[in-house]
Amino acid sequence: MSDITRSSLPEHVAIIMDGNGRWAKQRGLPRIMGHRRGVEAVRTTVRAAGECGLKYLTLFAFSSENWRRPESEVSDLLGLLKAFIRRDLADLHKENVRVRIIGDREGLKEDIRNLLLEAEQMTRDNTALTLIIAFNYGSRDEIARAAASLARDVAEGKLDASSITPDAITARLDTNGIPDPDLIIRTSGEERLSNFLLWQAAYSEFIFIPDYWPDFSRDTFFVAIDQYMARDRRFGGLSGQVALAGV
Ligand code: FPP
């Protein structure tokens, strides 16, 4: 490992794993091969995150917009996620990794819903890395669901509209209890958020990496963490000030 010091490590890194399709195309392979190699990169990254003592790692596995892809690719992606949970859950549990899923579970088939629930329940008391898998996730959808839940409580008289603060909204998001990402990484050279953690990214640092996701390595991860650690985060204040509590 490079000269990573624990004191200024990010607590939470979130990754937009992009470029599986282009990785495959470059090699004249079907897109599924890119996604398969992408799962290998997921394993490498989870290990590297555990190795450097990261507390939270969020991976954007399937967006609420990904249903628009051809049916065969959607089914490949769902199959890979199911296979990952079936094959890797025991190992993750052994490594003391806690699994959390964010995204809309309504509308998912029962077998996937049960698998996601099983992963969360089996690992709920683990205390090392928390691996958050964003699945059927869209940030605007997440915020709309939070708003609807607050509106329901207001309509039923359980909540006063004046108590809808940023903290109250944060608490209704799928990421409730998870600190905001310090660093968001996107691979493949694209530089956008694509409806990922819009609310939570208010003060995140961004690192865009030209490599396609299947080529993402332990070294790439550590270089990104080193780059993050060289940055000056001000949270709206001045350089050298401590971040405001609650941010
Ligand atoms: C983006 O590449 C990647 C995805 C839409 C899916 C990411 C999924 C995995 C890495 C596998 C399953 C995940 C887990 C956690 C086991 P793209 O297809 O958009 O690539 P392109 O932009 O080059 O076409």
PDB file of N, CA, C and O and ligand atoms in Angstrom, residues 16-24 31 34-42 59-63 66 69 73 77 80-85 131 133-134 186 188 190 192 212-213, ligand 1:
ATOM      1  N   ILE A  16     -19.097   5.077  -9.244  1.00  0.00           N
ATOM      2  CA  ILE A  16     -19.933   4.843 -10.428  1.00  0.00           C
ATOM      3  C   ILE A  16     -19.081   3.982 -11.355  1.00  0.00           C
ATOM      4  O   ILE A  16     -18.105   4.449 -11.943  1.00  0.00           O
ATOM      5  N   MET A  17     -19.443   2.721 -11.432  1.00  0.00           N
ATOM      6  CA  MET A  17     -18.625   1.729 -12.161  1.00  0.00           C
ATOM      7  C   MET A  17     -19.030   1.780 -13.632  1.00  0.00           C
ATOM      8  O   MET A  17     -19.953   1.110 -14.050  1.00  0.00           O
ATOM      9  N   ASP A  18     -18.324   2.576 -14.411  1.00  0.00           N
ATOM     10  CA  ASP A  18     -18.762   2.799 -15.796  1.00  0.00           C
ATOM     11  C   ASP A  18     -17.738   2.247 -16.797  1.00  0.00           C
ATOM     12  O   ASP A  18     -16.543   2.237 -16.513  1.00  0.00           O
ATOM     13  N   GLY A  19     -18.223   1.800 -17.939  1.00  0.00           N
ATOM     14  CA  GLY A  19     -17.325   1.427 -19.036  1.00  0.00           C
ATOM     15  C   GLY A  19     -17.229  -0.068 -19.305  1.00  0.00           C
ATOM     16  O   GLY A  19     -16.385  -0.490 -20.103  1.00  0.00           O
ATOM     17  N   ASN A  20     -18.105  -0.861 -18.679  1.00  0.00           N
ATOM     18  CA  ASN A  20     -18.057  -2.318 -18.933  1.00  0.00           C
ATOM     19  C   ASN A  20     -18.299  -2.633 -20.403  1.00  0.00           C
ATOM     20  O   ASN A  20     -17.624  -3.473 -20.998  1.00  0.00           O
ATOM     21  N   GLY A  21     -19.292  -1.945 -20.969  1.00  0.00           N
ATOM     22  CA  GLY A  21     -19.657  -2.199 -22.369  1.00  0.00           C
ATOM     23  C   GLY A  21     -18.515  -1.845 -23.306  1.00  0.00           C
ATOM     24  O   GLY A  21     -18.174  -2.599 -24.229  1.00  0.00           O
ATOM     25  N   ARG A  22     -17.905  -0.661 -23.072  1.00  0.00           N
ATOM     26  CA  ARG A  22     -16.808  -0.221 -23.946  1.00  0.00           C
ATOM     27  C   ARG A  22     -15.585  -1.110 -23.788  1.00  0.00           C
ATOM     28  O   ARG A  22     -14.874  -1.396 -24.746  1.00  0.00           O
ATOM     29  N   TRP A  23     -15.351  -1.606 -22.592  1.00  0.00           N
ATOM     30  CA  TRP A  23     -14.232  -2.529 -22.351  1.00  0.00           C
ATOM     31  C   TRP A  23     -14.407  -3.768 -23.227  1.00  0.00           C
ATOM     32  O   TRP A  23     -13.464  -4.232 -23.868  1.00  0.00           O
ATOM     33  N   ALA A  24     -15.645  -4.280 -23.252  1.00  0.00           N
ATOM     34  CA  ALA A  24     -15.926  -5.483 -24.039  1.00  0.00           C
ATOM     35  C   ALA A  24     -15.819  -5.181 -25.536  1.00  0.00           C
ATOM     36  O   ALA A  24     -15.197  -5.937 -26.298  1.00  0.00           O
ATOM     37  N   ARG A  31     -21.160  -7.639 -24.538  1.00  0.00           N
ATOM     38  CA  ARG A  31     -21.184  -6.729 -23.379  1.00  0.00           C
ATOM     39  C   ARG A  31     -21.164  -7.476 -22.052  1.00  0.00           C
ATOM     40  O   ARG A  31     -20.549  -7.033 -21.081  1.00  0.00           O
ATOM     41  N   GLY A  34     -17.918  -7.798 -20.385  1.00  0.00           N
ATOM     42  CA  GLY A  34     -17.474  -6.601 -19.657  1.00  0.00           C
ATOM     43  C   GLY A  34     -18.077  -6.576 -18.257  1.00  0.00           C
ATOM     44  O   GLY A  34     -17.397  -6.273 -17.277  1.00  0.00           O
ATOM     45  N   HIS A  35     -19.365  -6.907 -18.171  1.00  0.00           N
ATOM     46  CA  HIS A  35     -20.014  -6.912 -16.852  1.00  0.00           C
ATOM     47  C   HIS A  35     -19.405  -7.997 -15.962  1.00  0.00           C
ATOM     48  O   HIS A  35     -19.213  -7.798 -14.769  1.00  0.00           O
ATOM     49  N   ARG A  36     -19.106  -9.168 -16.588  1.00  0.00           N
ATOM     50  CA  ARG A  36     -18.492 -10.244 -15.777  1.00  0.00           C
ATOM     51  C   ARG A  36     -17.163  -9.810 -15.211  1.00  0.00           C
ATOM     52  O   ARG A  36     -16.865 -10.046 -14.039  1.00  0.00           O
ATOM     53  N   ARG A  37     -16.331  -9.187 -16.075  1.00  0.00           N
ATOM     54  CA  ARG A  37     -15.038  -8.707 -15.574  1.00  0.00           C
ATOM     55  C   ARG A  37     -15.251  -7.587 -14.558  1.00  0.00           C
ATOM     56  O   ARG A  37     -14.445  -7.399 -13.649  1.00  0.00           O
ATOM     57  N   GLY A  38     -16.371  -6.888 -14.719  1.00  0.00           N
ATOM     58  CA  GLY A  38     -16.723  -5.836 -13.755  1.00  0.00           C
ATOM     59  C   GLY A  38     -16.941  -6.415 -12.368  1.00  0.00           C
ATOM     60  O   GLY A  38     -16.593  -5.789 -11.366  1.00  0.00           O
ATOM     61  N   VAL A  39     -17.511  -7.588 -12.291  1.00  0.00           N
ATOM     62  CA  VAL A  39     -17.719  -8.227 -10.976  1.00  0.00           C
ATOM     63  C   VAL A  39     -16.368  -8.546 -10.332  1.00  0.00           C
ATOM     64  O   VAL A  39     -16.196  -8.389  -9.121  1.00  0.00           O
ATOM     65  N   GLU A  40     -15.394  -8.957 -11.156  1.00  0.00           N
ATOM     66  CA  GLU A  40     -14.039  -9.206 -10.617  1.00  0.00           C
ATOM     67  C   GLU A  40     -13.474  -7.914 -10.013  1.00  0.00           C
ATOM     68  O   GLU A  40     -12.864  -7.931  -8.941  1.00  0.00           O
ATOM     69  N   ALA A  41     -13.685  -6.802 -10.739  1.00  0.00           N
ATOM     70  CA  ALA A  41     -13.195  -5.512 -10.227  1.00  0.00           C
ATOM     71  C   ALA A  41     -13.915  -5.131  -8.928  1.00  0.00           C
ATOM     72  O   ALA A  41     -13.334  -4.506  -8.040  1.00  0.00           O
ATOM     73  N   VAL A  42     -15.185  -5.536  -8.805  1.00  0.00           N
ATOM     74  CA  VAL A  42     -15.927  -5.299  -7.556  1.00  0.00           C
ATOM     75  C   VAL A  42     -15.223  -6.040  -6.417  1.00  0.00           C
ATOM     76  O   VAL A  42     -14.946  -5.475  -5.356  1.00  0.00           O
ATOM     77  N   LEU A  59     -21.384   1.113  -4.166  1.00  0.00           N
ATOM     78  CA  LEU A  59     -21.175   0.768  -5.576  1.00  0.00           C
ATOM     79  C   LEU A  59     -22.500   0.899  -6.321  1.00  0.00           C
ATOM     80  O   LEU A  59     -23.521   0.342  -5.892  1.00  0.00           O
ATOM     81  N   PHE A  60     -22.468   1.627  -7.446  1.00  0.00           N
ATOM     82  CA  PHE A  60     -23.686   1.824  -8.247  1.00  0.00           C
ATOM     83  C   PHE A  60     -23.807   0.628  -9.198  1.00  0.00           C
ATOM     84  O   PHE A  60     -23.154   0.598 -10.246  1.00  0.00           O
ATOM     85  N   ALA A  61     -24.617  -0.358  -8.819  1.00  0.00           N
ATOM     86  CA  ALA A  61     -24.670  -1.608  -9.576  1.00  0.00           C
ATOM     87  C   ALA A  61     -25.745  -1.611 -10.664  1.00  0.00           C
ATOM     88  O   ALA A  61     -25.565  -2.217 -11.722  1.00  0.00           O
ATOM     89  N   PHE A  62     -26.884  -0.942 -10.382  1.00  0.00           N
ATOM     90  CA  PHE A  62     -27.979  -0.975 -11.358  1.00  0.00           C
ATOM     91  C   PHE A  62     -28.870   0.230 -11.083  1.00  0.00           C
ATOM     92  O   PHE A  62     -29.401   0.378  -9.984  1.00  0.00           O
ATOM     93  N   SER A  63     -29.004   1.091 -12.078  1.00  0.00           N
ATOM     94  CA  SER A  63     -29.793   2.304 -11.849  1.00  0.00           C
ATOM     95  C   SER A  63     -31.248   2.066 -12.235  1.00  0.00           C
ATOM     96  O   SER A  63     -31.557   1.146 -12.997  1.00  0.00           O
ATOM     97  N   ASN A  66     -31.557   1.793 -15.826  1.00  0.00           N
ATOM     98  CA  ASN A  66     -30.962   0.665 -16.558  1.00  0.00           C
ATOM     99  C   ASN A  66     -31.998  -0.315 -17.125  1.00  0.00           C
ATOM    100  O   ASN A  66     -31.678  -1.120 -17.997  1.00  0.00           O
ATOM    101  N   ARG A  69     -32.372  -0.732 -20.936  1.00  0.00           N
ATOM    102  CA  ARG A  69     -31.444  -1.494 -21.788  1.00  0.00           C
ATOM    103  C   ARG A  69     -32.170  -2.706 -22.375  1.00  0.00           C
ATOM    104  O   ARG A  69     -33.205  -3.126 -21.848  1.00  0.00           O
ATOM    105  N   GLU A  73     -29.680  -7.796 -21.747  1.00  0.00           N
ATOM    106  CA  GLU A  73     -28.629  -7.215 -20.898  1.00  0.00           C
ATOM    107  C   GLU A  73     -29.147  -7.015 -19.475  1.00  0.00           C
ATOM    108  O   GLU A  73     -28.412  -7.254 -18.502  1.00  0.00           O
ATOM    109  N   LEU A  77     -27.446  -8.571 -16.157  1.00  0.00           N
ATOM    110  CA  LEU A  77     -27.014  -7.785 -14.989  1.00  0.00           C
ATOM    111  C   LEU A  77     -27.680  -8.288 -13.706  1.00  0.00           C
ATOM    112  O   LEU A  77     -27.032  -8.421 -12.669  1.00  0.00           O
ATOM    113  N   LEU A  80     -26.000 -11.486 -12.726  1.00  0.00           N
ATOM    114  CA  LEU A  80     -24.675 -11.298 -12.113  1.00  0.00           C
ATOM    115  C   LEU A  80     -24.797 -10.855 -10.660  1.00  0.00           C
ATOM    116  O   LEU A  80     -24.032 -11.295  -9.803  1.00  0.00           O
ATOM    117  N   LEU A  81     -25.755  -9.972 -10.398  1.00  0.00           N
ATOM    118  CA  LEU A  81     -25.919  -9.519  -9.016  1.00  0.00           C
ATOM    119  C   LEU A  81     -26.354 -10.689  -8.125  1.00  0.00           C
ATOM    120  O   LEU A  81     -25.813 -10.889  -7.040  1.00  0.00           O
ATOM    121  N   LYS A  82     -27.316 -11.482  -8.642  1.00  0.00           N
ATOM    122  CA  LYS A  82     -27.780 -12.633  -7.845  1.00  0.00           C
ATOM    123  C   LYS A  82     -26.625 -13.593  -7.593  1.00  0.00           C
ATOM    124  O   LYS A  82     -26.419 -14.067  -6.478  1.00  0.00           O
ATOM    125  N   ALA A  83     -25.842 -13.869  -8.652  1.00  0.00           N
ATOM    126  CA  ALA A  83     -24.727 -14.811  -8.510  1.00  0.00           C
ATOM    127  C   ALA A  83     -23.695 -14.266  -7.528  1.00  0.00           C
ATOM    128  O   ALA A  83     -23.132 -15.016  -6.726  1.00  0.00           O
ATOM    129  N   PHE A  84     -23.475 -12.947  -7.576  1.00  0.00           N
ATOM    130  CA  PHE A  84     -22.492 -12.336  -6.657  1.00  0.00           C
ATOM    131  C   PHE A  84     -22.944 -12.551  -5.220  1.00  0.00           C
ATOM    132  O   PHE A  84     -22.158 -12.966  -4.366  1.00  0.00           O
ATOM    133  N   ILE A  85     -24.211 -12.281  -4.952  1.00  0.00           N
ATOM    134  CA  ILE A  85     -24.679 -12.427  -3.567  1.00  0.00           C
ATOM    135  C   ILE A  85     -24.630 -13.899  -3.163  1.00  0.00           C
ATOM    136  O   ILE A  85     -24.124 -14.243  -2.093  1.00  0.00           O
ATOM    137  N   LEU A 131     -20.602  -2.410   2.983  1.00  0.00           N
ATOM    138  CA  LEU A 131     -20.683  -2.395   1.519  1.00  0.00           C
ATOM    139  C   LEU A 131     -22.119  -2.056   1.144  1.00  0.00           C
ATOM    140  O   LEU A 131     -23.038  -2.809   1.466  1.00  0.00           O
ATOM    141  N   ILE A 133     -24.739  -1.517  -1.751  1.00  0.00           N
ATOM    142  CA  ILE A 133     -24.958  -1.770  -3.174  1.00  0.00           C
ATOM    143  C   ILE A 133     -26.194  -0.975  -3.604  1.00  0.00           C
ATOM    144  O   ILE A 133     -27.279  -1.145  -3.044  1.00  0.00           O
ATOM    145  N   ALA A 134     -25.974  -0.063  -4.562  1.00  0.00           N
ATOM    146  CA  ALA A 134     -27.095   0.719  -5.083  1.00  0.00           C
ATOM    147  C   ALA A 134     -27.719  -0.091  -6.214  1.00  0.00           C
ATOM    148  O   ALA A 134     -27.103  -0.303  -7.261  1.00  0.00           O
ATOM    149  N   ARG A 186     -15.709   8.086 -10.549  1.00  0.00           N
ATOM    150  CA  ARG A 186     -16.386   7.532 -11.731  1.00  0.00           C
ATOM    151  C   ARG A 186     -15.312   7.094 -12.715  1.00  0.00           C
ATOM    152  O   ARG A 186     -14.392   7.849 -13.002  1.00  0.00           O
ATOM    153  N   SER A 188     -14.161   5.396 -16.588  1.00  0.00           N
ATOM    154  CA  SER A 188     -14.473   5.437 -18.029  1.00  0.00           C
ATOM    155  C   SER A 188     -14.368   6.822 -18.658  1.00  0.00           C
ATOM    156  O   SER A 188     -14.699   6.991 -19.827  1.00  0.00           O
ATOM    157  N   GLU A 190     -16.155   9.444 -18.201  1.00  0.00           N
ATOM    158  CA  GLU A 190     -17.361  10.293 -18.184  1.00  0.00           C
ATOM    159  C   GLU A 190     -17.332  11.121 -16.903  1.00  0.00           C
ATOM    160  O   GLU A 190     -16.905  10.635 -15.857  1.00  0.00           O
ATOM    161  N   ARG A 192     -19.977  12.879 -14.980  1.00  0.00           N
ATOM    162  CA  ARG A 192     -21.313  13.309 -14.531  1.00  0.00           C
ATOM    163  C   ARG A 192     -21.799  12.379 -13.425  1.00  0.00           C
ATOM    164  O   ARG A 192     -21.256  11.288 -13.237  1.00  0.00           O
ATOM    165  N   TYR A 212     -11.641   1.969 -17.990  1.00  0.00           N
ATOM    166  CA  TYR A 212     -12.959   1.334 -17.920  1.00  0.00           C
ATOM    167  C   TYR A 212     -13.033   0.507 -16.639  1.00  0.00           C
ATOM    168  O   TYR A 212     -11.999   0.014 -16.138  1.00  0.00           O
ATOM    169  N   TRP A 213     -14.253   0.334 -16.096  1.00  0.00           N
ATOM    170  CA  TRP A 213     -14.398  -0.314 -14.795  1.00  0.00           C
ATOM    171  C   TRP A 213     -13.697  -1.686 -14.698  1.00  0.00           C
ATOM    172  O   TRP A 213     -13.026  -1.965 -13.699  1.00  0.00           O
TER     173      TRP A 213
HETATM  174  C1  FPP B   1     -21.675   0.503 -16.518  1.00  0.00           C
HETATM  175  O1  FPP B   1     -21.100   0.014 -17.702  1.00  0.00           O
HETATM  176  C2  FPP B   1     -21.931  -0.568 -15.582  1.00  0.00           C
HETATM  177  C3  FPP B   1     -23.171  -1.011 -15.222  1.00  0.00           C
HETATM  178  C4  FPP B   1     -24.417  -0.469 -15.772  1.00  0.00           C
HETATM  179  C5  FPP B   1     -23.366  -2.110 -14.289  1.00  0.00           C
HETATM  180  C6  FPP B   1     -22.315  -2.312 -13.244  1.00  0.00           C
HETATM  181  C7  FPP B   1     -22.469  -3.697 -12.784  1.00  0.00           C
HETATM  182  C8  FPP B   1     -21.464  -4.549 -12.439  1.00  0.00           C
HETATM  183  C9  FPP B   1     -20.051  -4.148 -12.371  1.00  0.00           C
HETATM  184  C10 FPP B   1     -21.736  -5.969 -12.114  1.00  0.00           C
HETATM  185  C11 FPP B   1     -22.684  -6.275 -11.006  1.00  0.00           C
HETATM  186  C12 FPP B   1     -22.451  -5.544  -9.748  1.00  0.00           C
HETATM  187  C13 FPP B   1     -22.214  -6.109  -8.523  1.00  0.00           C
HETATM  188  C14 FPP B   1     -22.145  -5.235  -7.306  1.00  0.00           C
HETATM  189  C15 FPP B   1     -21.996  -7.538  -8.323  1.00  0.00           C
HETATM  190  P1  FPP B   1     -21.849   0.258 -19.068  1.00  0.00           P
HETATM  191  O2  FPP B   1     -22.519  -1.020 -19.438  1.00  0.00           O
HETATM  192  O3  FPP B   1     -22.739   1.442 -18.969  1.00  0.00           O
HETATM  193  O4  FPP B   1     -20.625   0.540 -19.995  1.00  0.00           O
HETATM  194  P2  FPP B   1     -20.624   1.451 -21.302  1.00  0.00           P
HETATM  195  O5  FPP B   1     -20.960   2.845 -20.854  1.00  0.00           O
HETATM  196  O6  FPP B   1     -19.206   1.328 -21.761  1.00  0.00           O
HETATM  197  O7  FPP B   1     -21.607   0.870 -22.267  1.00  0.00           O
END
